[in-house]
């Protein structure tokens, strides 16, 4: 069962402001936008925002396992599709939990272990033994390497 209300808690100085709205909104972003502007009208322009989604499970639809299997180019029996549906839904729900993570205090970065300006320069490199590499290629037409077709047009 899914909780029918989302709560947006906004703190203004020492006095919290709690707003509730039904889940009739098309997306979480439109709901947050609605509540944010409602709070601005009530409290003024200096709001710090904290968001919690009290849904028990993801608001996404149940996965269409037959379509997913077709997209992944695997064949599943109807029994296997029924068996995998709750497992796939569980994975979708796990990703839904990522929406609860507060990232406002985190500085953006390329990767966790990189610092700004530590990216190496992209410069071309010439191989010393180019002829040996070209000799190992089954189909080569200057300056292209021909490879077999790997995707079919549908």
mmCIF file with all atom_site columns, C-alpha atoms in Angstrom:
data_model
loop_
_atom_site.group_PDB
_atom_site.id
_atom_site.type_symbol
_atom_site.label_atom_id
_atom_site.label_alt_id
_atom_site.label_comp_id
_atom_site.label_asym_id
_atom_site.label_entity_id
_atom_site.label_seq_id
_atom_site.pdbx_PDB_ins_code
_atom_site.Cartn_x
_atom_site.Cartn_y
_atom_site.Cartn_z
_atom_site.occupancy
_atom_site.B_iso_or_equiv
_atom_site.pdbx_formal_charge
_atom_site.auth_seq_id
_atom_site.auth_comp_id
_atom_site.auth_asym_id
_atom_site.auth_atom_id
_atom_site.pdbx_PDB_model_num
ATOM 1   C CA . UNK A 1 1   ? 0.000  0.000   0.000   1.00 0.00 ? 1   UNK A CA 1
ATOM 2   C CA . UNK A 1 2   ? 1.359  3.396   -0.922  1.00 0.00 ? 2   UNK A CA 1
ATOM 3   C CA . UNK A 1 3   ? 1.059  6.412   1.340   1.00 0.00 ? 3   UNK A CA 1
ATOM 4   C CA . UNK A 1 4   ? -1.231 8.946   -0.327  1.00 0.00 ? 4   UNK A CA 1
ATOM 5   C CA . UNK A 1 5   ? 0.544  12.118  0.832   1.00 0.00 ? 5   UNK A CA 1
ATOM 6   C CA . UNK A 1 6   ? 4.039  13.455  0.507   1.00 0.00 ? 6   UNK A CA 1
ATOM 7   C CA . UNK A 1 7   ? 5.388  15.770  3.115   1.00 0.00 ? 7   UNK A CA 1
ATOM 8   C CA . UNK A 1 8   ? 7.660  18.673  2.340   1.00 0.00 ? 8   UNK A CA 1
ATOM 9   C CA . UNK A 1 9   ? 9.242  20.186  5.426   1.00 0.00 ? 9   UNK A CA 1
ATOM 10  C CA . UNK A 1 10  ? 10.605 23.683  5.069   1.00 0.00 ? 10  UNK A CA 1
ATOM 11  C CA . UNK A 1 11  ? 12.545 25.398  7.801   1.00 0.00 ? 11  UNK A CA 1
ATOM 12  C CA . UNK A 1 12  ? 12.305 29.134  8.155   1.00 0.00 ? 12  UNK A CA 1
ATOM 13  C CA . UNK A 1 13  ? 14.462 30.403  11.004  1.00 0.00 ? 13  UNK A CA 1
ATOM 14  C CA . UNK A 1 14  ? 13.383 28.331  14.051  1.00 0.00 ? 14  UNK A CA 1
ATOM 15  C CA . UNK A 1 15  ? 9.809  27.720  12.919  1.00 0.00 ? 15  UNK A CA 1
ATOM 16  C CA . UNK A 1 16  ? 9.244  24.691  10.644  1.00 0.00 ? 16  UNK A CA 1
ATOM 17  C CA . UNK A 1 17  ? 6.590  24.836  7.962   1.00 0.00 ? 17  UNK A CA 1
ATOM 18  C CA . UNK A 1 18  ? 4.959  21.532  6.974   1.00 0.00 ? 18  UNK A CA 1
ATOM 19  C CA . UNK A 1 19  ? 2.984  21.274  3.748   1.00 0.00 ? 19  UNK A CA 1
ATOM 20  C CA . UNK A 1 20  ? 1.013  18.268  2.520   1.00 0.00 ? 20  UNK A CA 1
ATOM 21  C CA . UNK A 1 21  ? -0.174 17.607  -1.027  1.00 0.00 ? 21  UNK A CA 1
ATOM 22  C CA . UNK A 1 22  ? -1.927 14.657  -2.702  1.00 0.00 ? 22  UNK A CA 1
ATOM 23  C CA . UNK A 1 23  ? 0.018  12.523  -5.178  1.00 0.00 ? 23  UNK A CA 1
ATOM 24  C CA . UNK A 1 24  ? -2.083 13.752  -8.078  1.00 0.00 ? 24  UNK A CA 1
ATOM 25  C CA . UNK A 1 25  ? 0.947  15.559  -9.485  1.00 0.00 ? 25  UNK A CA 1
ATOM 26  C CA . UNK A 1 26  ? 2.564  14.144  -12.608 1.00 0.00 ? 26  UNK A CA 1
ATOM 27  C CA . UNK A 1 27  ? 6.034  14.089  -11.102 1.00 0.00 ? 27  UNK A CA 1
ATOM 28  C CA . UNK A 1 28  ? 7.868  14.690  -7.860  1.00 0.00 ? 28  UNK A CA 1
ATOM 29  C CA . UNK A 1 29  ? 9.409  17.794  -9.416  1.00 0.00 ? 29  UNK A CA 1
ATOM 30  C CA . UNK A 1 30  ? 5.995  19.375  -10.113 1.00 0.00 ? 30  UNK A CA 1
ATOM 31  C CA . UNK A 1 31  ? 4.880  18.553  -6.560  1.00 0.00 ? 31  UNK A CA 1
ATOM 32  C CA . UNK A 1 32  ? 8.008  20.104  -5.055  1.00 0.00 ? 32  UNK A CA 1
ATOM 33  C CA . UNK A 1 33  ? 7.642  23.155  -7.274  1.00 0.00 ? 33  UNK A CA 1
ATOM 34  C CA . UNK A 1 34  ? 4.014  23.589  -6.150  1.00 0.00 ? 34  UNK A CA 1
ATOM 35  C CA . UNK A 1 35  ? 4.872  23.240  -2.457  1.00 0.00 ? 35  UNK A CA 1
ATOM 36  C CA . UNK A 1 36  ? 7.938  25.458  -2.718  1.00 0.00 ? 36  UNK A CA 1
ATOM 37  C CA . UNK A 1 37  ? 5.935  28.328  -4.195  1.00 0.00 ? 37  UNK A CA 1
ATOM 38  C CA . UNK A 1 38  ? 3.160  27.780  -1.648  1.00 0.00 ? 38  UNK A CA 1
ATOM 39  C CA . UNK A 1 39  ? 5.731  28.087  1.152   1.00 0.00 ? 39  UNK A CA 1
ATOM 40  C CA . UNK A 1 40  ? 7.272  31.194  -0.412  1.00 0.00 ? 40  UNK A CA 1
ATOM 41  C CA . UNK A 1 41  ? 3.858  32.870  -0.377  1.00 0.00 ? 41  UNK A CA 1
ATOM 42  C CA . UNK A 1 42  ? 3.443  31.995  3.323   1.00 0.00 ? 42  UNK A CA 1
ATOM 43  C CA . UNK A 1 43  ? 6.943  32.606  4.693   1.00 0.00 ? 43  UNK A CA 1
ATOM 44  C CA . UNK A 1 44  ? 8.881  34.836  2.344   1.00 0.00 ? 44  UNK A CA 1
ATOM 45  C CA . UNK A 1 45  ? 11.988 34.243  0.263   1.00 0.00 ? 45  UNK A CA 1
ATOM 46  C CA . UNK A 1 46  ? 14.500 32.813  2.783   1.00 0.00 ? 46  UNK A CA 1
ATOM 47  C CA . UNK A 1 47  ? 13.672 29.100  2.906   1.00 0.00 ? 47  UNK A CA 1
ATOM 48  C CA . UNK A 1 48  ? 15.977 26.130  3.443   1.00 0.00 ? 48  UNK A CA 1
ATOM 49  C CA . UNK A 1 49  ? 14.484 23.012  1.956   1.00 0.00 ? 49  UNK A CA 1
ATOM 50  C CA . UNK A 1 50  ? 14.435 19.416  3.209   1.00 0.00 ? 50  UNK A CA 1
ATOM 51  C CA . UNK A 1 51  ? 12.446 16.745  1.370   1.00 0.00 ? 51  UNK A CA 1
ATOM 52  C CA . UNK A 1 52  ? 11.172 13.332  2.444   1.00 0.00 ? 52  UNK A CA 1
ATOM 53  C CA . UNK A 1 53  ? 9.134  10.896  0.404   1.00 0.00 ? 53  UNK A CA 1
ATOM 54  C CA . UNK A 1 54  ? 7.085  8.689   2.693   1.00 0.00 ? 54  UNK A CA 1
ATOM 55  C CA . UNK A 1 55  ? 6.063  6.231   -0.031  1.00 0.00 ? 55  UNK A CA 1
ATOM 56  C CA . UNK A 1 56  ? 6.336  2.583   0.947   1.00 0.00 ? 56  UNK A CA 1
ATOM 57  C CA . UNK A 1 57  ? 7.405  1.603   -2.563  1.00 0.00 ? 57  UNK A CA 1
ATOM 58  C CA . UNK A 1 58  ? 8.349  3.211   -5.837  1.00 0.00 ? 58  UNK A CA 1
ATOM 59  C CA . UNK A 1 59  ? 5.662  5.141   -7.673  1.00 0.00 ? 59  UNK A CA 1
ATOM 60  C CA . UNK A 1 60  ? 6.803  3.547   -10.926 1.00 0.00 ? 60  UNK A CA 1
ATOM 61  C CA . UNK A 1 61  ? 4.528  1.076   -12.654 1.00 0.00 ? 61  UNK A CA 1
ATOM 62  C CA . UNK A 1 62  ? 5.069  -2.654  -12.287 1.00 0.00 ? 62  UNK A CA 1
ATOM 63  C CA . UNK A 1 63  ? 7.746  -3.644  -14.811 1.00 0.00 ? 63  UNK A CA 1
ATOM 64  C CA . UNK A 1 64  ? 6.611  -5.149  -18.103 1.00 0.00 ? 64  UNK A CA 1
ATOM 65  C CA . UNK A 1 65  ? 8.911  -8.176  -17.987 1.00 0.00 ? 65  UNK A CA 1
ATOM 66  C CA . UNK A 1 66  ? 7.956  -9.383  -21.476 1.00 0.00 ? 66  UNK A CA 1
ATOM 67  C CA . UNK A 1 67  ? 8.967  -6.009  -22.961 1.00 0.00 ? 67  UNK A CA 1
ATOM 68  C CA . UNK A 1 68  ? 12.185 -5.915  -20.907 1.00 0.00 ? 68  UNK A CA 1
ATOM 69  C CA . UNK A 1 69  ? 13.072 -9.436  -22.071 1.00 0.00 ? 69  UNK A CA 1
ATOM 70  C CA . UNK A 1 70  ? 12.438 -8.476  -25.693 1.00 0.00 ? 70  UNK A CA 1
ATOM 71  C CA . UNK A 1 71  ? 14.568 -5.345  -25.309 1.00 0.00 ? 71  UNK A CA 1
ATOM 72  C CA . UNK A 1 72  ? 17.381 -7.401  -23.738 1.00 0.00 ? 72  UNK A CA 1
ATOM 73  C CA . UNK A 1 73  ? 16.961 -9.986  -26.522 1.00 0.00 ? 73  UNK A CA 1
ATOM 74  C CA . UNK A 1 74  ? 16.328 -12.894 -24.168 1.00 0.00 ? 74  UNK A CA 1
ATOM 75  C CA . UNK A 1 75  ? 13.460 -15.351 -24.234 1.00 0.00 ? 75  UNK A CA 1
ATOM 76  C CA . UNK A 1 76  ? 11.421 -15.976 -21.087 1.00 0.00 ? 76  UNK A CA 1
ATOM 77  C CA . UNK A 1 77  ? 8.500  -18.293 -20.535 1.00 0.00 ? 77  UNK A CA 1
ATOM 78  C CA . UNK A 1 78  ? 5.355  -16.741 -18.973 1.00 0.00 ? 78  UNK A CA 1
ATOM 79  C CA . UNK A 1 79  ? 6.220  -18.549 -15.729 1.00 0.00 ? 79  UNK A CA 1
ATOM 80  C CA . UNK A 1 80  ? 9.736  -17.054 -15.719 1.00 0.00 ? 80  UNK A CA 1
ATOM 81  C CA . UNK A 1 81  ? 8.300  -13.607 -16.444 1.00 0.00 ? 81  UNK A CA 1
ATOM 82  C CA . UNK A 1 82  ? 5.969  -13.912 -13.423 1.00 0.00 ? 82  UNK A CA 1
ATOM 83  C CA . UNK A 1 83  ? 8.893  -15.085 -11.291 1.00 0.00 ? 83  UNK A CA 1
ATOM 84  C CA . UNK A 1 84  ? 11.152 -12.184 -12.302 1.00 0.00 ? 84  UNK A CA 1
ATOM 85  C CA . UNK A 1 85  ? 8.563  -9.372  -11.998 1.00 0.00 ? 85  UNK A CA 1
ATOM 86  C CA . UNK A 1 86  ? 8.825  -8.943  -8.183  1.00 0.00 ? 86  UNK A CA 1
ATOM 87  C CA . UNK A 1 87  ? 12.618 -9.189  -8.313  1.00 0.00 ? 87  UNK A CA 1
ATOM 88  C CA . UNK A 1 88  ? 12.829 -6.482  -10.966 1.00 0.00 ? 88  UNK A CA 1
ATOM 89  C CA . UNK A 1 89  ? 10.379 -4.330  -8.987  1.00 0.00 ? 89  UNK A CA 1
ATOM 90  C CA . UNK A 1 90  ? 12.630 -4.712  -5.929  1.00 0.00 ? 90  UNK A CA 1
ATOM 91  C CA . UNK A 1 91  ? 15.613 -3.403  -7.913  1.00 0.00 ? 91  UNK A CA 1
ATOM 92  C CA . UNK A 1 92  ? 13.521 -0.452  -9.166  1.00 0.00 ? 92  UNK A CA 1
ATOM 93  C CA . UNK A 1 93  ? 12.515 0.269   -5.554  1.00 0.00 ? 93  UNK A CA 1
ATOM 94  C CA . UNK A 1 94  ? 16.171 0.235   -4.469  1.00 0.00 ? 94  UNK A CA 1
ATOM 95  C CA . UNK A 1 95  ? 16.940 2.881   -7.071  1.00 0.00 ? 95  UNK A CA 1
ATOM 96  C CA . UNK A 1 96  ? 13.929 4.834   -5.815  1.00 0.00 ? 96  UNK A CA 1
ATOM 97  C CA . UNK A 1 97  ? 15.625 5.056   -2.412  1.00 0.00 ? 97  UNK A CA 1
ATOM 98  C CA . UNK A 1 98  ? 18.377 7.144   -4.008  1.00 0.00 ? 98  UNK A CA 1
ATOM 99  C CA . UNK A 1 99  ? 15.887 10.015  -4.206  1.00 0.00 ? 99  UNK A CA 1
ATOM 100 C CA . UNK A 1 100 ? 16.009 10.268  -0.388  1.00 0.00 ? 100 UNK A CA 1
ATOM 101 C CA . UNK A 1 101 ? 19.736 11.048  -0.324  1.00 0.00 ? 101 UNK A CA 1
ATOM 102 C CA . UNK A 1 102 ? 20.476 14.688  0.529   1.00 0.00 ? 102 UNK A CA 1
ATOM 103 C CA . UNK A 1 103 ? 23.188 15.879  -1.857  1.00 0.00 ? 103 UNK A CA 1
ATOM 104 C CA . UNK A 1 104 ? 22.899 19.626  -1.336  1.00 0.00 ? 104 UNK A CA 1
ATOM 105 C CA . UNK A 1 105 ? 25.981 19.746  0.903   1.00 0.00 ? 105 UNK A CA 1
ATOM 106 C CA . UNK A 1 106 ? 28.083 17.636  -1.509  1.00 0.00 ? 106 UNK A CA 1
ATOM 107 C CA . UNK A 1 107 ? 30.363 19.364  -4.019  1.00 0.00 ? 107 UNK A CA 1
ATOM 108 C CA . UNK A 1 108 ? 29.953 18.007  -7.569  1.00 0.00 ? 108 UNK A CA 1
ATOM 109 C CA . UNK A 1 109 ? 32.926 16.092  -8.969  1.00 0.00 ? 109 UNK A CA 1
ATOM 110 C CA . UNK A 1 110 ? 33.786 13.888  -11.918 1.00 0.00 ? 110 UNK A CA 1
ATOM 111 C CA . UNK A 1 111 ? 34.603 10.957  -9.630  1.00 0.00 ? 111 UNK A CA 1
ATOM 112 C CA . UNK A 1 112 ? 34.980 10.671  -5.884  1.00 0.00 ? 112 UNK A CA 1
ATOM 113 C CA . UNK A 1 113 ? 38.767 10.317  -6.101  1.00 0.00 ? 113 UNK A CA 1
ATOM 114 C CA . UNK A 1 114 ? 39.488 13.218  -8.469  1.00 0.00 ? 114 UNK A CA 1
ATOM 115 C CA . UNK A 1 115 ? 40.288 16.812  -7.844  1.00 0.00 ? 115 UNK A CA 1
ATOM 116 C CA . UNK A 1 116 ? 39.521 19.710  -10.132 1.00 0.00 ? 116 UNK A CA 1
ATOM 117 C CA . UNK A 1 117 ? 42.260 20.207  -12.713 1.00 0.00 ? 117 UNK A CA 1
ATOM 118 C CA . UNK A 1 118 ? 43.694 16.705  -12.344 1.00 0.00 ? 118 UNK A CA 1
ATOM 119 C CA . UNK A 1 119 ? 42.346 15.496  -15.699 1.00 0.00 ? 119 UNK A CA 1
ATOM 120 C CA . UNK A 1 120 ? 45.174 14.676  -18.110 1.00 0.00 ? 120 UNK A CA 1
ATOM 121 C CA . UNK A 1 121 ? 45.461 16.477  -21.415 1.00 0.00 ? 121 UNK A CA 1
ATOM 122 C CA . UNK A 1 122 ? 44.027 14.661  -24.418 1.00 0.00 ? 122 UNK A CA 1
ATOM 123 C CA . UNK A 1 123 ? 46.926 14.471  -26.866 1.00 0.00 ? 123 UNK A CA 1
ATOM 124 C CA . UNK A 1 124 ? 47.389 12.158  -29.874 1.00 0.00 ? 124 UNK A CA 1
ATOM 125 C CA . UNK A 1 125 ? 49.970 9.371   -29.634 1.00 0.00 ? 125 UNK A CA 1
ATOM 126 C CA . UNK A 1 126 ? 51.668 7.602   -32.542 1.00 0.00 ? 126 UNK A CA 1
ATOM 127 C CA . UNK A 1 127 ? 52.432 3.900   -32.055 1.00 0.00 ? 127 UNK A CA 1
ATOM 128 C CA . UNK A 1 128 ? 56.013 2.843   -32.743 1.00 0.00 ? 128 UNK A CA 1
ATOM 129 C CA . UNK A 1 129 ? 55.108 -0.363  -34.579 1.00 0.00 ? 129 UNK A CA 1
ATOM 130 C CA . UNK A 1 130 ? 52.090 0.688   -36.666 1.00 0.00 ? 130 UNK A CA 1
ATOM 131 C CA . UNK A 1 131 ? 52.790 -1.821  -39.440 1.00 0.00 ? 131 UNK A CA 1
ATOM 132 C CA . UNK A 1 132 ? 52.678 -4.791  -37.035 1.00 0.00 ? 132 UNK A CA 1
ATOM 133 C CA . UNK A 1 133 ? 49.302 -3.665  -35.717 1.00 0.00 ? 133 UNK A CA 1
ATOM 134 C CA . UNK A 1 134 ? 47.902 -3.214  -39.248 1.00 0.00 ? 134 UNK A CA 1
ATOM 135 C CA . UNK A 1 135 ? 49.229 -6.645  -40.291 1.00 0.00 ? 135 UNK A CA 1
ATOM 136 C CA . UNK A 1 136 ? 47.220 -8.251  -37.464 1.00 0.00 ? 136 UNK A CA 1
ATOM 137 C CA . UNK A 1 137 ? 43.939 -6.705  -38.664 1.00 0.00 ? 137 UNK A CA 1
ATOM 138 C CA . UNK A 1 138 ? 41.891 -9.115  -40.846 1.00 0.00 ? 138 UNK A CA 1
ATOM 139 C CA . UNK A 1 139 ? 40.278 -6.441  -43.059 1.00 0.00 ? 139 UNK A CA 1
ATOM 140 C CA . UNK A 1 140 ? 41.984 -3.095  -43.513 1.00 0.00 ? 140 UNK A CA 1
ATOM 141 C CA . UNK A 1 141 ? 41.395 -0.429  -46.176 1.00 0.00 ? 141 UNK A CA 1
ATOM 142 C CA . UNK A 1 142 ? 43.488 2.702   -45.661 1.00 0.00 ? 142 UNK A CA 1
ATOM 143 C CA . UNK A 1 143 ? 42.667 4.550   -43.369 1.00 0.00 ? 143 UNK A CA 1
ATOM 144 C CA . UNK A 1 144 ? 39.788 2.371   -42.090 1.00 0.00 ? 144 UNK A CA 1
ATOM 145 C CA . UNK A 1 145 ? 39.539 -0.925  -40.217 1.00 0.00 ? 145 UNK A CA 1
ATOM 146 C CA . UNK A 1 146 ? 36.576 -2.962  -41.480 1.00 0.00 ? 146 UNK A CA 1
ATOM 147 C CA . UNK A 1 147 ? 34.655 -4.923  -38.846 1.00 0.00 ? 147 UNK A CA 1
ATOM 148 C CA . UNK A 1 148 ? 31.679 -7.272  -39.206 1.00 0.00 ? 148 UNK A CA 1
ATOM 149 C CA . UNK A 1 149 ? 28.199 -5.854  -38.707 1.00 0.00 ? 149 UNK A CA 1
ATOM 150 C CA . UNK A 1 150 ? 27.108 -6.378  -35.091 1.00 0.00 ? 150 UNK A CA 1
ATOM 151 C CA . UNK A 1 151 ? 23.633 -4.808  -34.971 1.00 0.00 ? 151 UNK A CA 1
ATOM 152 C CA . UNK A 1 152 ? 20.572 -5.559  -37.061 1.00 0.00 ? 152 UNK A CA 1
ATOM 153 C CA . UNK A 1 153 ? 18.168 -2.826  -38.098 1.00 0.00 ? 153 UNK A CA 1
ATOM 154 C CA . UNK A 1 154 ? 14.608 -3.535  -36.911 1.00 0.00 ? 154 UNK A CA 1
#
